[in-house]
Tab-separated table of C-alpha atoms and ligand atoms in Angstrom:
chain	number	residue	atom	x	y	z
T	13	MET	CA	-33.425	29.484	27.530
T	14	GLY	CA	-34.104	32.387	29.964
T	15	GLU	CA	-37.353	32.592	31.946
T	16	LEU	CA	-38.560	35.639	30.012
T	17	GLN	CA	-37.957	33.915	26.664
T	18	LYS	CA	-39.736	30.800	27.957
T	19	SER	CA	-42.816	32.690	29.014
T	20	MET	CA	-42.881	34.623	25.701
T	21	ASN	CA	-42.721	31.340	23.813
T	22	GLN	CA	-45.523	29.943	25.949
T	23	ARG	CA	-47.622	33.015	25.256
T	24	ASN	CA	-46.972	32.794	21.521
T	25	ASN	CA	-47.928	29.120	21.510
T	26	LEU	CA	-51.171	29.970	23.297
T	27	LEU	CA	-51.948	32.724	20.805
T	28	GLU	CA	-51.268	30.389	17.924
T	29	GLU	CA	-53.504	27.729	19.454
T	30	ARG	CA	-56.233	30.330	19.890
T	31	ASN	CA	-55.761	31.730	16.375
T	32	SER	CA	-56.234	28.331	14.826
T	33	LEU	CA	-59.383	27.840	16.920
T	34	ILE	CA	-60.754	31.183	15.683
T	35	GLU	CA	-59.848	30.359	12.076
T	36	LYS	CA	-61.683	27.044	12.319
T	37	ILE	CA	-64.768	28.627	13.940
T	38	ASN	CA	-64.897	31.274	11.209
T	39	SER	CA	-64.515	28.820	8.362
T	40	ILE	CA	-67.345	26.625	9.741
T	41	LYS	CA	-69.518	29.740	10.053
T	42	GLN	CA	-68.817	30.831	6.481
T	43	ASP	CA	-70.177	27.485	5.258
T	44	ALA	CA	-73.245	27.737	7.506
T	45	TYR	CA	-73.969	31.338	6.412
T	46	ARG	CA	-74.399	30.156	2.843
T	47	ARG	CA	-77.333	27.989	3.916
T	48	LYS	CA	-78.744	30.484	6.401
T	49	ASN	CA	-82.316	31.893	6.233
T	50	ILE	CA	-82.763	35.503	5.201
T	51	TYR	CA	-85.585	36.882	7.335
T	52	ARG	CA	-88.437	38.697	5.647
T	53	LYS	CA	-89.843	41.960	7.017
T	54	GLU	CA	-92.894	40.167	8.542
T	55	GLN	CA	-90.634	37.691	10.315
T	56	LEU	CA	-88.665	40.502	11.947
T	57	SER	CA	-91.768	41.688	13.776
T	58	ARG	CA	-92.287	38.285	15.455
T	59	PRO	CA	-90.146	36.928	18.299
T	60	ILE	CA	-88.110	33.744	17.778
T	61	SER	CA	-90.356	32.103	20.377
T	62	TYR	CA	-92.147	32.580	23.696
T	63	TRP	CA	-93.763	30.278	26.265
T	64	ILE	CA	-94.978	29.785	29.817
T	65	LYS	CA	-93.899	26.853	31.973
T	66	ASN	CA	-93.392	25.709	35.575
T	67	ASP	CA	-90.195	26.939	37.174
T	68	ARG	CA	-88.363	27.545	40.396
T	69	LEU	CA	-88.536	31.133	41.662
T	70	LEU	CA	-86.237	32.458	44.365
T	71	ASN	CA	-88.453	31.408	47.262
T	72	GLU	CA	-91.257	29.385	45.751
T	73	ILE	CA	-92.372	27.183	42.911
T	74	GLY	CA	-94.064	29.236	40.223
T	75	LYS	CA	-93.985	29.852	36.484
T	76	THR	CA	-91.751	31.416	33.870
T	77	PHE	CA	-92.779	33.588	30.998
T	78	THR	CA	-89.945	33.568	28.475
T	79	ILE	CA	-89.635	35.631	25.299
T	80	ILE	CA	-86.779	35.232	22.835
T	81	LEU	CA	-86.326	38.257	20.588
T	82	ARG	CA	-84.686	38.196	17.174
T	83	THR	CA	-81.961	40.855	16.963
T	84	ARG	CA	-78.951	41.508	14.758
T	85	GLY	CA	-77.137	38.907	16.901
T	86	CYS	CA	-74.362	38.790	19.465
T	87	SER	CA	-71.591	41.322	18.758
T	88	TRP	CA	-68.941	38.816	19.861
T	89	ALA	CA	-70.266	36.270	17.349
T	90	LEU	CA	-70.353	38.939	14.623
T	91	SER	CA	-66.781	40.064	15.345
T	92	LYS	CA	-63.644	38.811	13.613
T	93	TYR	CA	-63.124	36.537	16.637
T	94	GLY	CA	-66.010	34.368	15.474
T	95	GLY	CA	-67.852	33.862	18.776
T	96	CYS	CA	-67.965	30.899	21.123
T	97	SER	CA	-67.138	27.401	19.927
T	98	MET	CA	-70.476	25.884	20.995
T	99	CYS	CA	-72.793	28.737	19.968
T	100	GLY	CA	-75.030	28.461	16.923
T	101	TYR	CA	-77.368	31.322	17.849
T	102	TYR	CA	-75.998	33.405	14.979
T	103	LEU	CA	-78.112	31.233	12.679
T	104	ASP	CA	-81.297	32.559	14.325
T	105	ALA	CA	-80.092	36.157	14.311
T	106	ASN	CA	-80.735	38.675	11.556
T	107	ASN	CA	-77.053	39.613	11.168
T	108	ALA	CA	-78.128	43.151	10.251
T	109	ASP	CA	-79.774	45.741	12.496
T	110	VAL	CA	-83.416	45.053	13.359
T	111	PRO	CA	-85.396	48.344	13.441
T	112	VAL	CA	-86.588	49.609	16.839
T	113	ALA	CA	-90.258	49.385	15.782
T	114	ASP	CA	-89.849	45.714	14.863
T	115	LEU	CA	-88.157	44.860	18.157
T	116	ILE	CA	-91.003	46.513	20.064
T	117	GLU	CA	-93.555	44.695	17.945
T	118	GLN	CA	-91.841	41.369	18.647
T	119	PHE	CA	-92.156	42.002	22.364
T	120	ASN	CA	-95.768	43.207	22.132
T	121	TYR	CA	-96.785	40.203	20.069
T	122	ALA	CA	-95.730	37.748	22.801
T	123	PHE	CA	-96.777	39.982	25.699
T	124	ASP	CA	-100.286	40.639	24.369
T	125	ASP	CA	-100.784	36.958	23.607
T	126	LYS	CA	-99.924	35.821	27.146
T	127	ILE	CA	-100.942	38.669	29.411
T	128	ASN	CA	-104.432	37.319	30.227
T	129	GLU	CA	-103.075	33.869	31.011
T	130	ILE	CA	-100.559	35.446	33.394
T	131	LYS	CA	-103.142	37.611	35.104
T	132	LYS	CA	-105.506	34.648	35.607
T	133	ASP	CA	-102.816	32.303	36.957
T	134	THR	CA	-102.629	31.840	40.727
T	135	ASP	CA	-98.832	31.395	40.657
T	136	ASN	CA	-96.232	34.110	40.670
T	137	PHE	CA	-93.984	34.559	37.660
T	138	VAL	CA	-90.404	35.088	36.666
T	139	PHE	CA	-90.046	36.942	33.373
T	140	LYS	CA	-87.100	35.978	31.191
T	141	LEU	CA	-86.187	38.072	28.207
T	142	PHE	CA	-83.542	36.572	25.987
T	143	ASN	CA	-82.112	37.621	22.663
T	144	SER	CA	-79.375	35.044	22.051
T	145	GLY	CA	-76.813	37.720	22.759
T	146	SER	CA	-76.667	40.674	25.168
T	147	PHE	CA	-79.802	42.545	26.167
T	148	LEU	CA	-77.659	45.449	27.376
T	149	ASP	CA	-75.740	45.780	24.095
T	150	GLU	CA	-77.013	49.006	22.516
T	151	LYS	CA	-76.306	47.608	19.034
T	152	GLU	CA	-78.655	44.688	19.639
T	153	ILE	CA	-81.357	46.314	21.779
T	154	PRO	CA	-81.355	50.125	21.662
T	155	LYS	CA	-82.246	52.082	24.800
T	156	LYS	CA	-85.682	52.932	23.452
T	157	VAL	CA	-86.607	49.255	23.266
T	158	ARG	CA	-85.071	48.401	26.638
T	159	THR	CA	-86.936	51.133	28.485
T	160	TYR	CA	-90.206	50.317	26.685
T	161	ILE	CA	-89.935	46.725	27.941
T	162	TYR	CA	-88.824	47.775	31.458
T	163	GLU	CA	-91.804	50.091	31.706
T	164	LYS	CA	-94.331	47.382	30.779
T	165	ILE	CA	-92.868	44.614	32.925
T	166	SER	CA	-92.212	46.709	36.007
T	167	LYS	CA	-95.940	47.486	36.253
T	168	LEU	CA	-97.042	43.845	36.444
T	169	ASP	CA	-97.433	42.731	40.077
T	170	LYS	CA	-97.616	39.055	39.142
T	171	ILE	CA	-94.035	39.194	37.914
T	172	LYS	CA	-91.755	38.938	40.933
T	173	GLU	CA	-88.433	38.404	39.183
T	174	VAL	CA	-86.892	39.488	35.897
T	175	VAL	CA	-83.949	37.871	34.125
T	176	ILE	CA	-81.999	39.151	31.135
T	177	GLU	CA	-78.679	38.003	29.643
T	178	SER	CA	-75.594	40.037	28.904
T	179	ARG	CA	-71.882	39.800	28.271
T	180	VAL	CA	-69.963	41.631	30.987
T	181	GLU	CA	-68.683	44.466	28.775
T	182	TYR	CA	-72.232	45.887	28.594
T	183	ILE	CA	-72.913	45.652	32.343
T	184	THR	CA	-71.961	49.283	32.860
T	185	LYS	CA	-72.870	51.548	35.742
T	186	GLU	CA	-75.229	53.530	33.461
T	187	ASN	CA	-77.084	50.417	32.325
T	188	LEU	CA	-77.428	49.213	35.912
T	189	GLU	CA	-78.740	52.592	37.040
T	190	GLU	CA	-81.341	52.463	34.296
T	191	ILE	CA	-82.496	49.038	35.572
T	192	SER	CA	-82.677	50.291	39.171
T	193	GLU	CA	-84.910	53.164	38.130
T	194	TYR	CA	-87.584	50.719	36.973
T	195	PHE	CA	-87.159	47.700	39.233
T	196	GLU	CA	-86.995	48.873	42.774
T	197	LYS	CA	-89.628	46.347	43.879
T	198	LYS	CA	-88.687	43.278	41.846
T	199	HIS	CA	-85.716	40.961	41.991
T	200	PHE	CA	-83.705	41.687	38.848
T	201	GLU	CA	-81.081	39.237	37.688
T	202	ILE	CA	-78.533	39.464	34.919
T	203	ALA	CA	-77.451	36.116	33.542
T	204	ILE	CA	-73.819	35.985	32.488
T	205	GLY	CA	-72.296	33.224	30.382
T	206	LEU	CA	-69.116	32.739	32.376
T	207	GLU	CA	-69.061	29.011	31.444
T	208	THR	CA	-66.212	28.183	33.852
T	209	VAL	CA	-64.002	30.013	36.370
T	210	ASP	CA	-60.960	28.699	34.480
T	211	ASP	CA	-59.547	31.365	32.133
T	212	TYR	CA	-57.665	28.810	30.035
T	213	ILE	CA	-60.672	26.575	29.334
T	214	ARG	CA	-62.942	29.573	28.761
T	215	ASN	CA	-60.721	31.310	26.264
T	216	ASN	CA	-58.828	28.501	24.576
T	217	TYR	CA	-61.520	25.837	24.329
T	218	ILE	CA	-64.696	27.935	24.344
T	219	ASN	CA	-63.288	31.112	22.728
T	220	LYS	CA	-65.362	33.260	25.062
T	221	GLY	CA	-63.090	36.317	25.012
T	222	LEU	CA	-63.672	36.957	28.701
T	223	LEU	CA	-61.373	37.088	31.716
T	224	PHE	CA	-62.471	36.016	35.171
T	225	LYS	CA	-61.306	39.308	36.641
T	226	ASP	CA	-63.654	41.228	34.323
T	227	PHE	CA	-66.500	38.995	35.420
T	228	ARG	CA	-65.660	39.729	39.067
T	229	ASP	CA	-65.699	43.461	38.421
T	230	ALA	CA	-69.113	43.205	36.761
T	231	LEU	CA	-70.373	41.085	39.660
T	232	LYS	CA	-69.266	43.773	42.077
T	233	ARG	CA	-70.996	46.510	40.055
T	234	CYS	CA	-74.232	44.498	40.162
T	235	LYS	CA	-73.954	43.778	43.888
T	236	ASP	CA	-73.332	47.440	44.637
T	237	MET	CA	-76.597	48.268	42.888
T	238	GLY	CA	-78.588	45.418	44.498
T	239	ILE	CA	-78.931	43.558	41.209
T	240	GLY	CA	-78.623	39.763	41.240
T	241	VAL	CA	-76.331	37.753	39.014
T	242	LYS	CA	-77.040	34.353	37.597
T	243	VAL	CA	-74.072	32.535	36.118
T	244	TYR	CA	-74.258	30.057	33.276
T	245	LEU	CA	-71.729	27.262	33.505
T	246	LEU	CA	-71.080	25.104	30.476
T	247	PHE	CA	-70.937	21.472	31.514
T	248	LYS	CA	-68.309	19.591	29.455
T	249	PRO	CA	-66.777	22.160	27.093
T	250	LEU	CA	-64.847	20.838	24.093
T	251	PHE	CA	-61.622	18.926	24.829
T	252	LEU	CA	-62.692	17.914	28.359
T	253	ASN	CA	-63.564	14.326	29.258
T	254	GLU	CA	-66.287	13.429	31.766
T	255	GLN	CA	-64.038	13.552	34.826
T	256	ALA	CA	-62.493	16.881	33.822
T	257	ALA	CA	-65.997	18.260	33.227
T	258	ILE	CA	-67.119	17.191	36.708
T	259	ASP	CA	-64.025	18.729	38.334
T	260	ASP	CA	-64.224	21.959	36.328
T	261	CYS	CA	-67.911	22.555	37.027
T	262	SER	CA	-67.730	21.575	40.694
T	263	ASN	CA	-64.731	23.856	41.218
T	264	SER	CA	-66.565	26.687	39.433
T	265	ILE	CA	-69.653	26.310	41.655
T	266	GLN	CA	-67.566	26.429	44.821
T	267	ILE	CA	-65.649	29.525	43.766
T	268	LEU	CA	-68.811	31.310	42.644
T	269	LYS	CA	-70.494	30.418	45.904
T	270	SER	CA	-67.619	31.973	47.821
T	271	LEU	CA	-68.101	35.158	45.761
T	272	GLY	CA	-71.755	35.316	46.780
T	273	VAL	CA	-73.361	34.500	43.406
T	274	ASN	CA	-77.125	33.939	43.883
T	275	SER	CA	-77.896	31.377	41.238
T	276	ILE	CA	-76.049	29.137	38.865
T	277	SER	CA	-77.512	27.555	35.808
T	278	ILE	CA	-75.597	24.514	34.615
T	279	ASN	CA	-75.898	24.167	30.866
T	280	PRO	CA	-74.771	20.748	29.732
T	281	MET	CA	-73.348	20.990	26.224
T	282	ASN	CA	-75.823	20.543	23.434
T	283	ILE	CA	-74.640	20.260	19.867
T	284	GLN	CA	-75.806	23.320	17.954
T	285	LYS	CA	-75.754	23.578	14.176
T	286	GLY	CA	-72.907	25.418	12.477
T	287	THR	CA	-70.463	25.184	15.390
T	288	LEU	CA	-66.992	23.808	15.988
T	289	THR	CA	-68.589	21.516	18.557
T	290	GLU	CA	-70.842	20.034	15.882
T	291	TYR	CA	-67.873	19.617	13.534
T	292	LEU	CA	-65.924	17.639	16.162
T	293	TRP	CA	-69.018	15.671	17.145
T	294	PHE	CA	-69.543	14.601	13.509
T	295	GLN	CA	-65.948	13.400	13.525
T	296	LYS	CA	-66.596	11.437	16.752
T	297	ARG	CA	-64.105	13.569	18.635
T	298	TYR	CA	-66.681	14.895	21.085
T	299	ARG	CA	-69.637	13.408	22.953
T	300	PRO	CA	-72.138	15.466	24.983
T	301	PRO	CA	-71.985	14.679	28.712
T	302	TRP	CA	-73.667	11.753	30.435
T	303	PHE	CA	-76.409	12.463	32.969
T	304	TYR	CA	-74.399	10.316	35.380
T	305	SER	CA	-71.592	12.896	35.269
T	306	LEU	CA	-73.876	15.853	35.897
T	307	PHE	CA	-75.379	14.113	38.921
T	308	LYS	CA	-71.909	13.202	40.211
T	309	CYS	CA	-70.853	16.824	39.856
T	310	ILE	CA	-73.843	18.178	41.782
T	311	LYS	CA	-73.448	15.537	44.526
T	312	LYS	CA	-69.711	16.124	44.788
T	313	THR	CA	-70.248	19.858	45.206
T	314	PHE	CA	-72.961	19.240	47.753
T	315	ASP	CA	-70.697	16.907	49.779
T	316	LYS	CA	-67.986	19.550	49.775
T	317	GLY	CA	-69.958	22.057	51.766
T	318	GLY	CA	-73.526	22.072	50.629
T	319	LEU	CA	-75.482	24.217	48.292
T	320	ASN	CA	-76.980	26.522	50.902
T	321	ASN	CA	-77.615	30.099	49.851
T	322	ILE	CA	-77.205	29.220	46.221
T	323	ARG	CA	-79.774	28.111	43.704
T	324	ILE	CA	-78.658	25.465	41.219
T	325	LEU	CA	-80.704	25.444	38.047
T	326	SER	CA	-80.460	23.308	34.943
T	327	ASP	CA	-82.873	22.999	32.077
T	328	PRO	CA	-80.777	21.292	29.419
T	329	SER	CA	-81.605	21.834	25.752
T	330	GLY	CA	-81.928	18.579	23.863
T	331	ALA	CA	-81.775	16.489	27.053
T	332	GLY	CA	-82.099	12.760	26.395
T	333	THR	CA	-81.277	13.075	22.673
T	334	LYS	CA	-78.003	12.398	20.899
T	335	ARG	CA	-77.253	16.122	20.531
T	336	GLY	CA	-77.891	16.859	24.209
T	337	ILE	CA	-76.894	15.456	27.576
T	338	HIS	CA	-77.797	11.760	27.516
T	339	ASN	CA	-77.011	8.288	28.819
T	340	CYS	CA	-77.789	5.351	26.513
T	341	LEU	CA	-80.719	7.000	24.665
T	342	LYS	CA	-83.179	4.313	25.862
T	343	LYS	CA	-86.410	6.133	26.598
T	344	LYS	CA	-86.807	4.749	30.106
T	345	CYS	CA	-83.243	5.635	31.067
T	346	GLU	CA	-83.389	9.197	29.692
T	347	ASN	CA	-86.833	9.902	31.144
T	348	SER	CA	-85.753	8.706	34.569
T	349	ALA	CA	-82.665	10.976	34.467
T	350	LYS	CA	-84.664	13.966	33.205
T	351	THR	CA	-87.240	13.514	35.975
T	352	LYS	CA	-84.536	13.341	38.652
T	353	LEU	CA	-82.937	16.541	37.392
T	354	LYS	CA	-86.247	18.351	37.101
T	355	ASN	CA	-87.275	17.378	40.630
T	356	PHE	CA	-83.916	18.410	42.014
T	357	VAL	CA	-84.148	21.840	40.363
T	358	LEU	CA	-87.690	22.414	41.596
T	359	THR	CA	-87.004	21.350	45.199
T	360	GLN	CA	-83.233	21.965	45.497
T	361	ASP	CA	-83.193	18.672	47.400
T	362	ILE	CA	-80.099	16.590	46.569
T	363	THR	CA	-81.807	13.303	47.525
T	364	GLU	CA	-83.914	13.658	44.359
T	365	LEU	CA	-80.769	12.694	42.395
T	366	GLU	CA	-80.332	9.556	44.460
T	367	GLN	CA	-83.779	8.067	43.775
T	368	GLN	CA	-83.155	4.535	42.495
T	369	GLU	CA	-86.514	3.658	40.964
T	370	TYR	CA	-84.736	2.598	37.761
T	371	GLU	CA	-81.127	1.555	37.321
T	372	CYS	CA	-80.071	1.105	33.689
T	373	ASP	CA	-77.415	-1.341	32.443
T	374	CYS	CA	-75.667	1.479	30.584
T	375	LYS	CA	-73.987	2.570	33.780
T	376	LYS	CA	-71.484	-0.255	33.160
T	377	ASN	CA	-70.395	1.325	29.862
T	378	TYR	CA	-70.104	4.772	31.297
T	379	SER	CA	-66.489	5.784	31.712
T	380	LEU	CA	-65.106	8.934	33.227
T	381	THR	CA	-61.936	9.206	31.207
T	382	LYS	CA	-62.658	8.271	27.598
T	383	ASP	CA	-62.999	11.363	25.411
T	384	PHE	CA	-65.595	9.859	23.141
T	385	HIS	CA	-67.773	6.884	23.930
Y	411	LIG	S1	-72.458	32.017	23.709
Y	411	LIG	FE1	-73.172	34.102	24.133
Y	411	LIG	S2	-71.312	35.351	23.992
Y	411	LIG	FE2	-70.822	33.425	23.022
Y	411	LIG	S3	-71.245	33.815	20.840
Y	411	LIG	FE3	-73.096	32.898	21.738
Y	411	LIG	S4	-74.386	34.608	22.305
Y	411	LIG	FE4	-72.305	35.422	22.012
Y	412	LIG	ZN1	-79.219	3.710	30.090
């Protein structure tokens, strides 16, 4: 067989593999849609949630004010490609346009409720505005809503940093210019779900529909405008065992560091409802990562050249439960691991992960190579 024929066959096999992944994701979603909530008018004028908590800012320990808005949902998830294999956010979304007035009311509801608390607090704040999709996608958050929010937040001195999330296709020059107009004096960061630097894992196992080169272009556009980028890495995507997860994430951190990314948030897999991940987890063909692996990954990366000039964050959803990152599920073991991770994130001091105040027996059962255990 000639080289050209070989590579065409390889490409066709890849496409077929990917098509069957998309088919499976879509069929799982169809089932979940049947049980999904239909949101009433009153519910569309309230955010999904909002809260204040301690957090690590760029140069100090402070607080976060987070608001999660309910929108129509992520355009990638709503497309015929079905969205990412671990993402169940579509179940919280409205799946039909949410009127501008409702989006603004959602924001105001949370903002007005917390503004006095923020003003009275002695700490500085980072403001995170999430919508389980892309803040810069006009279909989800129209310009009128974006600029309304920018206007309000940019005037608050207590807020030193702002974070939003977006897929790279919406990180356009125009959208970045709009941000710069409002946030000359604050650090503005766009969080991008890159998940891994590996194109194969990202597109064939996660179904992200994103190439690394497009991420790099978006990163450059942000840098040129003085806007920071935070990258989300998915720790242990489907079809990777513990060792492969450690290697993939460590490699990703090193490459991103060399590209000058400011902060990386490691998101250990958590099993969300209505996803391919959940389907495989029910069948015992997937297990969320062990804390031991996450710590090994961070230490390994640190040993290979340190974590200077980069901020490693991780605030795992469902940590210590069977759907989230966990060890043996014994309370003492999970709490000890959660505390180590929290202290490491707050101080960025790697020795926090080496504290040995409690060593659990489960470490003996932990294996790097079994796919499910
Ligand atoms: S992970 Fe992000 S990009 Fe992927 S479907 Fe969910 S919201 Fe969309
Ligand atoms: Zn244990």
